[in-house]
mmCIF file of C-alpha atoms (C1' of nucleotides) in Angstrom:
data_model
loop_
_atom_site.group_PDB
_atom_site.id
_atom_site.type_symbol
_atom_site.label_atom_id
_atom_site.label_comp_id
_atom_site.label_asym_id
_atom_site.label_seq_id
_atom_site.Cartn_x
_atom_site.Cartn_y
_atom_site.Cartn_z
ATOM 1 C CA MET J 1 0.052 -0.016 0.053
ATOM 2 C CA MET J 2 2.876 2.300 0.676
ATOM 3 C CA SER J 3 6.097 1.917 -1.102
ATOM 4 C CA GLN J 4 9.399 1.386 0.735
ATOM 5 C CA THR J 5 10.572 4.766 -0.767
ATOM 6 C CA SER J 6 7.733 6.607 0.863
ATOM 7 C CA ARG J 7 8.542 5.007 4.217
ATOM 8 C CA TYR J 8 12.042 6.203 3.764
ATOM 9 C CA ALA J 9 10.791 9.654 2.946
ATOM 10 C CA PHE J 10 8.617 9.723 6.070
ATOM 11 C CA HIS J 11 11.530 8.685 8.184
ATOM 12 C CA VAL J 12 13.933 11.275 6.875
ATOM 13 C CA LEU J 13 11.395 14.090 6.916
ATOM 14 C CA GLY J 14 10.658 13.183 10.554
ATOM 15 C CA PHE J 15 14.319 13.451 11.301
ATOM 16 C CA LEU J 16 14.503 16.816 9.532
ATOM 17 C CA ALA J 17 11.339 18.050 11.250
ATOM 18 C CA SER J 18 12.884 17.396 14.700
ATOM 19 C CA HIS J 19 16.028 19.327 13.754
ATOM 20 C CA GLY J 20 14.348 22.587 12.753
ATOM 21 C CA GLY J 21 15.701 24.254 9.563
ATOM 22 C CA ARG J 22 19.362 23.139 10.100
ATOM 23 C CA LEU J 23 21.157 21.760 7.087
ATOM 24 C CA ILE J 24 22.212 18.219 7.588
ATOM 25 C CA PRO J 25 24.415 16.373 5.138
ATOM 26 C CA GLY J 26 23.060 13.370 3.412
ATOM 27 C CA ASP J 27 25.531 11.026 4.842
ATOM 28 C CA GLU J 28 24.539 12.173 8.353
ATOM 29 C CA LEU J 29 20.904 11.579 7.563
ATOM 30 C CA ALA J 30 21.656 8.132 6.187
ATOM 31 C CA ALA J 31 23.571 7.193 9.302
ATOM 32 C CA ALA J 32 20.800 8.476 11.494
ATOM 33 C CA THR J 33 17.992 6.724 9.694
ATOM 34 C CA GLY J 34 19.629 3.646 8.465
ATOM 35 C CA ILE J 35 18.554 4.443 4.877
ATOM 36 C CA PRO J 36 21.179 3.470 2.142
ATOM 37 C CA ALA J 37 23.045 6.823 1.636
ATOM 38 C CA ASN J 38 23.082 6.879 -2.180
ATOM 39 C CA TYR J 39 19.472 6.003 -2.298
ATOM 40 C CA LEU J 40 18.512 8.491 0.303
ATOM 41 C CA VAL J 41 20.090 11.366 -1.608
ATOM 42 C CA LYS J 42 17.870 10.498 -4.621
ATOM 43 C CA ILE J 43 14.774 10.551 -2.455
ATOM 44 C CA LEU J 44 15.826 13.973 -0.913
ATOM 45 C CA ASN J 45 16.162 15.164 -4.508
ATOM 46 C CA GLN J 46 12.694 14.197 -5.440
ATOM 47 C CA LEU J 47 11.424 15.907 -2.307
ATOM 48 C CA ARG J 48 13.376 19.016 -3.214
ATOM 49 C CA LYS J 49 11.805 19.081 -6.632
ATOM 50 C CA GLY J 50 8.507 18.563 -4.909
ATOM 51 C CA GLY J 51 9.075 21.663 -2.873
ATOM 52 C CA LEU J 52 9.335 20.032 0.612
ATOM 53 C CA VAL J 53 13.101 20.194 1.038
ATOM 54 C CA GLU J 54 15.822 22.671 0.273
ATOM 55 C CA SER J 55 19.495 21.987 -0.098
ATOM 56 C CA ARG J 56 22.869 23.546 -0.305
ATOM 57 C CA LYS J 57 26.002 22.113 -1.873
ATOM 58 C CA GLY J 58 29.575 22.216 -0.681
ATOM 59 C CA TRP J 59 31.098 22.901 2.677
ATOM 60 C CA GLY J 60 28.427 23.240 5.411
ATOM 61 C CA GLY J 61 25.813 22.104 2.894
ATOM 62 C CA GLY J 62 23.107 19.482 3.317
ATOM 63 C CA PHE J 63 19.316 19.157 3.365
ATOM 64 C CA ALA J 64 16.656 20.957 5.465
ATOM 65 C CA LEU J 65 12.967 21.259 5.549
ATOM 66 C CA LYS J 66 11.685 24.124 3.417
ATOM 67 C CA PRO J 67 10.043 26.640 5.528
ATOM 68 C CA GLY J 68 6.357 25.814 5.876
ATOM 69 C CA ALA J 69 6.870 22.252 4.897
ATOM 70 C CA GLU J 70 6.066 21.122 8.455
ATOM 71 C CA ASP J 71 2.472 21.919 7.755
ATOM 72 C CA ARG J 72 2.055 19.868 4.566
ATOM 73 C CA PRO J 73 0.207 16.719 4.859
ATOM 74 C CA ILE J 74 2.193 13.677 4.137
ATOM 75 C CA LEU J 75 -0.247 12.855 1.269
ATOM 76 C CA ASP J 76 1.933 15.341 -0.555
ATOM 77 C CA VAL J 77 4.929 13.140 0.217
ATOM 78 C CA VAL J 78 3.337 9.947 -1.191
ATOM 79 C CA GLU J 79 2.182 11.890 -4.204
ATOM 80 C CA ILE J 80 5.773 13.184 -4.899
ATOM 81 C CA ILE J 81 7.230 9.712 -4.522
ATOM 82 C CA GLU J 82 4.732 7.463 -6.025
ATOM 83 C CA GLY J 83 3.097 9.925 -8.464
ATOM 84 C CA GLN J 84 -0.268 11.616 -8.412
ATOM 85 C CA GLY J 85 -3.200 9.397 -7.572
ATOM 86 C CA ALA J 86 -1.417 6.808 -5.485
ATOM 87 C CA GLY J 87 -4.194 4.767 -3.920
ATOM 88 C CA ALA J 88 -6.741 6.459 -6.245
ATOM 89 C CA LYS J 89 -10.412 5.883 -5.627
ATOM 90 C CA ASP J 90 -10.762 3.652 -8.783
ATOM 91 C CA ASP J 91 -8.447 1.140 -7.169
ATOM 92 C CA CYS J 92 -10.468 -1.998 -7.080
ATOM 93 C CA ALA J 93 -9.804 -5.066 -4.953
ATOM 94 C CA PHE J 94 -10.771 -7.201 -7.952
ATOM 95 C CA GLY J 95 -8.601 -5.347 -10.347
ATOM 96 C CA ARG J 96 -11.566 -4.239 -12.496
ATOM 97 C CA PRO J 97 -11.079 -1.293 -14.625
ATOM 98 C CA ALA J 98 -14.299 0.441 -13.436
ATOM 99 C CA CYS J 99 -15.687 -0.266 -10.058
ATOM 100 C CA ASP J 100 -17.962 2.304 -8.361
ATOM 101 C CA ALA J 101 -21.098 2.495 -6.333
ATOM 102 C CA GLY J 102 -23.204 2.027 -9.509
ATOM 103 C CA ASN J 103 -21.303 -1.068 -10.646
ATOM 104 C CA PRO J 104 -19.532 -2.388 -7.570
ATOM 105 C CA CYS J 105 -17.476 -5.587 -7.229
ATOM 106 C CA PRO J 106 -18.295 -7.808 -4.269
ATOM 107 C CA MET J 107 -15.592 -6.141 -2.125
ATOM 108 C CA HIS J 108 -16.273 -2.577 -3.134
ATOM 109 C CA GLU J 109 -17.763 -1.273 0.037
ATOM 110 C CA GLY J 110 -15.340 -2.825 2.541
ATOM 111 C CA TRP J 111 -12.377 -1.928 0.365
ATOM 112 C CA ALA J 112 -13.544 1.626 -0.152
ATOM 113 C CA GLU J 113 -13.577 2.071 3.619
ATOM 114 C CA ILE J 114 -9.946 0.919 3.928
ATOM 115 C CA ARG J 115 -8.846 3.170 1.069
ATOM 116 C CA ASP J 116 -10.649 6.081 2.506
ATOM 117 C CA GLY J 117 -9.072 5.481 5.927
ATOM 118 C CA TYR J 118 -5.769 5.404 4.306
ATOM 119 C CA HIS J 119 -6.338 8.618 2.439
ATOM 120 C CA THR J 120 -7.587 10.251 5.555
ATOM 121 C CA LEU J 121 -4.679 9.126 7.594
ATOM 122 C CA LEU J 122 -2.362 10.643 4.911
ATOM 123 C CA SER J 123 -4.318 13.905 4.704
ATOM 124 C CA ARG J 124 -4.513 14.438 8.527
ATOM 125 C CA THR J 125 -0.950 13.513 9.376
ATOM 126 C CA LEU J 126 1.387 16.464 8.809
ATOM 127 C CA VAL J 127 5.200 16.516 8.230
ATOM 128 C CA ARG J 128 5.524 18.001 11.712
ATOM 129 C CA ASP J 129 3.818 14.940 13.211
ATOM 130 C CA LEU J 130 6.630 12.723 11.876
ATOM 131 C CA ALA J 131 9.141 14.279 14.197
ATOM 132 C CA SER J 132 10.316 12.107 16.958
ATOM 133 C CA PRO J 133 9.701 13.489 20.453
ATOM 134 C CA MET V 1 -1.385 -3.531 -0.045
ATOM 135 C CA MET V 2 -2.825 -6.396 -2.145
ATOM 136 C CA SER V 3 -0.912 -7.877 -4.845
ATOM 137 C CA GLN V 4 -2.282 -8.132 -8.374
ATOM 138 C CA THR V 5 -2.178 -11.847 -8.102
ATOM 139 C CA SER V 6 -4.408 -11.834 -5.002
ATOM 140 C CA ARG V 7 -6.831 -9.620 -6.964
ATOM 141 C CA TYR V 8 -6.889 -12.250 -9.732
ATOM 142 C CA ALA V 9 -7.554 -14.920 -7.145
ATOM 143 C CA PHE V 10 -10.472 -13.084 -5.601
ATOM 144 C CA HIS V 11 -11.910 -12.610 -9.137
ATOM 145 C CA VAL V 12 -11.676 -16.172 -10.293
ATOM 146 C CA LEU V 13 -12.803 -17.574 -6.912
ATOM 147 C CA GLY V 14 -15.823 -15.333 -7.097
ATOM 148 C CA PHE V 15 -16.587 -16.705 -10.513
ATOM 149 C CA LEU V 16 -16.206 -20.298 -9.314
ATOM 150 C CA ALA V 17 -18.381 -19.483 -6.255
ATOM 151 C CA SER V 18 -21.128 -18.343 -8.465
ATOM 152 C CA HIS V 19 -21.070 -21.509 -10.536
ATOM 153 C CA GLY V 20 -21.434 -24.069 -7.707
ATOM 154 C CA GLY V 21 -19.100 -27.074 -7.860
ATOM 155 C CA ARG V 22 -19.145 -27.292 -11.616
ATOM 156 C CA LEU V 23 -15.786 -27.942 -13.270
ATOM 157 C CA ILE V 24 -14.782 -25.135 -15.551
ATOM 158 C CA PRO V 25 -11.764 -25.144 -17.901
ATOM 159 C CA GLY V 26 -8.983 -22.650 -17.277
ATOM 160 C CA ASP V 27 -9.398 -21.124 -20.747
ATOM 161 C CA GLU V 28 -13.041 -20.364 -19.993
ATOM 162 C CA LEU V 29 -12.163 -18.893 -16.615
ATOM 163 C CA ALA V 30 -9.652 -16.747 -18.247
ATOM 164 C CA ALA V 31 -12.090 -15.572 -20.889
ATOM 165 C CA ALA V 32 -14.745 -14.760 -18.279
ATOM 166 C CA THR V 33 -12.349 -12.890 -15.995
ATOM 167 C CA GLY V 34 -10.052 -11.228 -18.324
ATOM 168 C CA ILE V 35 -7.051 -12.755 -16.580
ATOM 169 C CA PRO V 36 -4.139 -13.954 -18.757
ATOM 170 C CA ALA V 37 -4.857 -17.650 -19.304
ATOM 171 C CA ASN V 38 -1.357 -18.963 -18.660
ATOM 172 C CA TYR V 39 -0.883 -17.010 -15.560
ATOM 173 C CA LEU V 40 -4.376 -17.800 -14.260
ATOM 174 C CA VAL V 41 -3.672 -21.575 -14.403
ATOM 175 C CA LYS V 42 -0.659 -21.026 -12.149
ATOM 176 C CA ILE V 43 -2.780 -19.118 -9.668
ATOM 177 C CA LEU V 44 -5.334 -21.858 -9.634
ATOM 178 C CA ASN V 45 -2.634 -24.327 -9.009
ATOM 179 C CA GLN V 46 -1.544 -22.472 -5.951
ATOM 180 C CA LEU V 47 -5.061 -22.393 -4.776
ATOM 181 C CA ARG V 48 -5.361 -25.978 -5.293
ATOM 182 C CA LYS V 49 -2.237 -26.720 -3.272
ATOM 183 C CA GLY V 50 -3.738 -24.406 -0.662
ATOM 184 C CA GLY V 51 -6.792 -26.634 -0.489
ATOM 185 C CA LEU V 52 -9.281 -24.069 -1.928
ATOM 186 C CA VAL V 53 -9.683 -25.557 -5.395
ATOM 187 C CA GLU V 54 -9.857 -28.919 -6.997
ATOM 188 C CA SER V 55 -9.242 -29.929 -10.526
ATOM 189 C CA ARG V 56 -9.597 -32.575 -13.046
ATOM 190 C CA LYS V 57 -7.550 -33.221 -16.200
ATOM 191 C CA GLY V 58 -8.569 -34.221 -19.601
ATOM 192 C CA TRP V 59 -11.964 -34.226 -21.248
ATOM 193 C CA GLY V 60 -14.562 -32.519 -19.162
ATOM 194 C CA GLY V 61 -11.838 -31.383 -16.764
ATOM 195 C CA GLY V 62 -11.372 -27.935 -15.301
ATOM 196 C CA PHE V 63 -11.438 -26.270 -11.913
ATOM 197 C CA ALA V 64 -13.925 -26.054 -9.210
ATOM 198 C CA LEU V 65 -14.266 -24.826 -5.638
ATOM 199 C CA LYS V 66 -13.409 -27.566 -3.127
ATOM 200 C CA PRO V 67 -16.505 -28.356 -1.045
ATOM 201 C CA GLY V 68 -16.511 -26.095 1.962
ATOM 202 C CA ALA V 69 -14.225 -23.507 0.435
ATOM 203 C CA GLU V 70 -17.019 -21.019 0.199
ATOM 204 C CA ASP V 71 -16.895 -20.607 3.959
ATOM 205 C CA ARG V 72 -13.170 -19.829 4.146
ATOM 206 C CA PRO V 73 -12.216 -16.281 4.704
ATOM 207 C CA ILE V 74 -10.325 -14.586 1.885
ATOM 208 C CA LEU V 75 -7.509 -14.000 4.367
ATOM 209 C CA ASP V 76 -6.607 -17.613 3.542
ATOM 210 C CA VAL V 77 -6.412 -16.649 -0.170
ATOM 211 C CA VAL V 78 -4.053 -13.766 0.498
ATOM 212 C CA GLU V 79 -1.844 -16.022 2.757
ATOM 213 C CA ILE V 80 -1.813 -18.746 0.083
ATOM 214 C CA ILE V 81 -0.754 -16.184 -2.582
ATOM 215 C CA GLU V 82 1.499 -13.818 -0.744
ATOM 216 C CA GLY V 83 2.773 -16.017 1.946
ATOM 217 C CA GLN V 84 1.966 -16.204 5.605
ATOM 218 C CA GLY V 85 2.044 -12.923 7.486
ATOM 219 C CA ALA V 86 1.075 -10.730 4.533
ATOM 220 C CA GLY V 87 0.206 -7.361 6.176
ATOM 221 C CA ALA V 88 1.589 -8.609 9.466
ATOM 222 C CA LYS V 89 1.203 -6.468 12.579
ATOM 223 C CA ASP V 90 4.895 -5.552 12.695
ATOM 224 C CA ASP V 91 4.559 -3.796 9.364
ATOM 225 C CA CYS V 92 5.696 -0.255 10.167
ATOM 226 C CA ALA V 93 4.921 2.814 8.073
ATOM 227 C CA PHE V 94 8.449 4.020 8.769
ATOM 228 C CA GLY V 95 9.923 0.684 7.834
ATOM 229 C CA ARG V 96 11.367 0.209 11.260
ATOM 230 C CA PRO V 97 12.301 -3.305 12.180
ATOM 231 C CA ALA V 98 10.545 -3.090 15.572
ATOM 232 C CA CYS V 99 7.555 -0.779 16.043
ATOM 233 C CA ASP V 100 4.943 -1.560 18.693
ATOM 234 C CA ALA V 101 2.995 0.254 21.417
ATOM 235 C CA GLY V 102 6.030 0.337 23.714
ATOM 236 C CA ASN V 103 8.287 1.839 21.043
ATOM 237 C CA PRO V 104 5.980 3.311 18.475
ATOM 238 C CA CYS V 105 6.955 5.263 15.336
ATOM 239 C CA PRO V 106 5.078 8.625 15.005
ATOM 240 C CA MET V 107 2.518 7.031 12.709
ATOM 241 C CA HIS V 108 2.138 3.810 14.680
ATOM 242 C CA GLU V 109 -1.409 4.315 15.929
ATOM 243 C CA GLY V 110 -2.950 5.667 12.747
ATOM 244 C CA TRP V 111 -1.249 2.979 10.675
ATOM 245 C CA ALA V 112 -2.226 0.158 13.020
ATOM 246 C CA GLU V 113 -5.772 1.094 12.551
ATOM 247 C CA ILE V 114 -5.579 0.853 8.764
ATOM 248 C CA ARG V 115 -3.832 -2.439 9.064
ATOM 249 C CA ASP V 116 -6.316 -3.929 11.441
ATOM 250 C CA GLY V 117 -9.140 -2.680 9.287
ATOM 251 C CA TYR V 118 -7.543 -4.487 6.342
ATOM 252 C CA HIS V 119 -7.107 -7.691 8.367
ATOM 253 C CA THR V 120 -10.658 -7.609 9.617
ATOM 254 C CA LEU V 121 -11.995 -7.056 6.126
ATOM 255 C CA LEU V 122 -10.047 -10.116 4.922
ATOM 256 C CA SER V 123 -11.222 -12.133 7.880
ATOM 257 C CA ARG V 124 -14.799 -11.323 7.620
ATOM 258 C CA THR V 125 -15.117 -11.619 3.903
ATOM 259 C CA LEU V 126 -15.719 -15.255 2.792
ATOM 260 C CA VAL V 127 -15.091 -16.770 -0.482
ATOM 261 C CA ARG V 128 -18.859 -17.100 -0.952
ATOM 262 C CA ASP V 129 -19.102 -13.364 -0.672
ATOM 263 C CA LEU V 130 -16.976 -12.855 -3.759
ATOM 264 C CA ALA V 131 -19.684 -14.429 -6.003
ATOM 265 C CA SER V 132 -21.366 -12.052 -8.172
ATOM 266 C CA PRO V 133 -25.111 -11.770 -7.886
ATOM 267 C "C1'" DG D 1 42.977 30.012 -7.981
ATOM 268 C "C1'" DA D 2 43.464 25.345 -5.932
ATOM 269 C "C1'" DC D 3 41.495 22.223 -2.920
ATOM 270 C "C1'" DT D 4 37.759 19.995 -0.482
ATOM 271 C "C1'" DC D 5 33.036 19.140 0.614
ATOM 272 C "C1'" DA D 6 28.571 17.675 -0.685
ATOM 273 C "C1'" DA D 7 24.610 17.721 -3.793
ATOM 274 C "C1'" DA D 8 22.922 16.493 -8.744
ATOM 275 C "C1'" DG D 9 22.459 13.414 -12.326
ATOM 276 C "C1'" DG D 10 23.076 9.479 -15.303
ATOM 277 C "C1'" DA D 11 23.982 4.662 -16.041
ATOM 278 C "C1'" DT D 12 23.867 0.217 -14.389
ATOM 279 C "C1'" DT D 13 22.622 -3.803 -11.240
ATOM 280 C "C1'" DT D 14 19.667 -6.585 -8.387
ATOM 281 C "C1'" DA D 15 15.437 -8.560 -6.890
ATOM 282 C "C1'" DA D 16 10.675 -9.375 -6.980
ATOM 283 C "C1'" DT D 17 6.564 -9.445 -9.415
ATOM 284 C "C1'" DT D 18 4.120 -10.459 -13.345
ATOM 285 C "C1'" DG D 19 3.435 -12.753 -17.455
ATOM 286 C "C1'" DT D 20 4.754 -16.127 -21.528
ATOM 287 C "C1'" DC D 21 6.249 -20.449 -23.663
ATOM 288 C "C1'" DC D 22 6.810 -25.242 -24.225
ATOM 289 C "C1'" DG D 23 6.891 -30.065 -23.276
ATOM 290 C "C1'" DC D 24 4.773 -33.612 -20.059
ATOM 291 C "C1'" DT D 25 1.204 -36.078 -17.816
ATOM 292 C "C1'" DG D 26 -3.227 -38.100 -17.048
ATOM 293 C "C1'" DA D 27 -8.177 -38.606 -18.242
ATOM 294 C "C1'" DG D 28 -11.506 -39.168 -21.518
ATOM 295 C "C1'" DG D 29 -13.694 -40.552 -26.077
ATOM 296 C "C1'" DT D 30 -13.736 -43.086 -30.453
ATOM 297 C "C1'" DA L 1 -4.511 -48.479 -29.159
ATOM 298 C "C1'" DC L 2 -4.798 -43.750 -30.522
ATOM 299 C "C1'" DC L 3 -6.118 -39.238 -30.324
ATOM 300 C "C1'" DT L 4 -7.492 -35.069 -28.148
ATOM 301 C "C1'" DC L 5 -8.464 -32.262 -24.188
ATOM 302 C "C1'" DA L 6 -6.849 -29.890 -20.269
ATOM 303 C "C1'" DG L 7 -4.216 -29.491 -16.044
ATOM 304 C "C1'" DC L 8 0.893 -29.531 -14.476
ATOM 305 C "C1'" DG L 9 5.595 -28.022 -14.161
ATOM 306 C "C1'" DG L 10 9.846 -25.817 -15.293
ATOM 307 C "C1'" DA L 11 12.180 -22.461 -17.671
ATOM 308 C "C1'" DC L 12 12.400 -18.096 -19.404
ATOM 309 C "C1'" DA L 13 11.181 -12.986 -20.648
ATOM 310 C "C1'" DA L 14 9.378 -8.326 -19.253
ATOM 311 C "C1'" DT L 15 8.514 -4.892 -16.123
ATOM 312 C "C1'" DT L 16 9.089 -2.298 -12.048
ATOM 313 C "C1'" DA L 17 10.972 -0.990 -7.458
ATOM 314 C "C1'" DA L 18 15.041 -0.623 -4.985
ATOM 315 C "C1'" DA L 19 19.835 0.031 -4.552
ATOM 316 C "C1'" DT L 20 24.662 1.030 -6.241
ATOM 317 C "C1'" DC L 21 28.329 3.327 -8.760
ATOM 318 C "C1'" DC L 22 30.577 7.058 -11.113
ATOM 319 C "C1'" DT L 23 30.914 11.546 -12.966
ATOM 320 C "C1'" DT L 24 29.762 16.410 -12.879
ATOM 321 C "C1'" DT L 25 28.490 20.748 -10.773
ATOM 322 C "C1'" DG L 26 28.427 24.213 -7.349
ATOM 323 C "C1'" DA L 27 29.819 26.322 -2.982
ATOM 324 C "C1'" DG L 28 32.903 27.219 0.538
ATOM 325 C "C1'" DT L 29 37.750 27.583 2.700
ATOM 326 C "C1'" DC L 30 42.584 28.442 2.456
#
DNA sequence: GACTCAAAGGATTTAATTGTCCGCTGAGGT
DNA sequence: ACCTCAGCGGACAATTAAATCCTTTGAGTC
C-alpha cells in the first residue's frame, strides 16, 4: 500500500522536522535513519523538486525542511514519491477497470472503507507529526 | 497492499463460487475474468495446493471450488498467494524493524488502525461473498 | 585560483513481481 | 491403441522498485 521509498521519505522528513531548519548532510541523515546513503540522496532530491526540502552544496551544505513544509500533509509526500493518484479511488480489490457504487465488485464497500481510511490518515498527518519526540 | 495476483485470485474464486461445484476449464475462466490464461492456471494451481480448489484433467476437466471452500475467509487466499503474514502487525509505516505500542513510530497508531481494518476485512469476507449476484 | 566538501544526475545492477512459452502427464472418447 | 483435451511443471522474458556506482556541478575555505 505504501512503497518502501515513501517510508524512507517519512523517516527522513521526521528526522529533519525534529532538527528545525538546520542543514544536515546526506551522509549524516543516512547514518541517523539507516537508509542507504546513495538512495537517500535520490529521495531527498525528489522531495526538493516537490518543494518540501531545500539543499545547499559544498562545505556546510546538506538538506533541510523548506520553511512551511512542516504543515504539509504527508499525502503530498506520497504523491511526490509514487506519483499523483497513488491509492486512487478507482483502485479496485478485484482489479476491475471500473468499479464504483453503481457497478460495484463484491468487495467494493469494505475496500472503499480501507482506502478512505488510508487517504484520511495521509491527509491528517502532517510532516511535523513525523518528528520524533 | 494487495498484490495483483491476489486480486486475480479473488476474481476467479468469485466466478467459481457463483457456478457451484461445476468444473470449468482454465481457458473459460480466463475468458470470463479477463485474466491472462497462462498466468491464471498458475494461480489456480496455488489455490489447489492451498486446498481451496480442486481440478480434473482431460476431457470434461477444469477447476472448481473444493467443497466447503465457500466458507473460508479470503485471508486464507491472501496467505496462500502472498505467503503467511502478509500485512503482518509488525509492518511499520516508517519501515522500522520493531515498532509496537512500547516503542512506536510517529505514525504507529494511525497506521495500526488501517492495518487492522484491512485484516478484519479479509477475515470477515468469505469466498462465497466474492460471488457475483 | 587550488582544494575540499557535498549535492545533482546518469547509467547500471539486483530482486521481486508479473506474464509467457513449451513439453509432459493423465483422463476421456472413439 | 490412439487421439484429443486440459491441467501440471519448469524455464524463461518483461517490467518495475530498490539500490549501487561514477561523474559532474556548485559552494565554500585556504
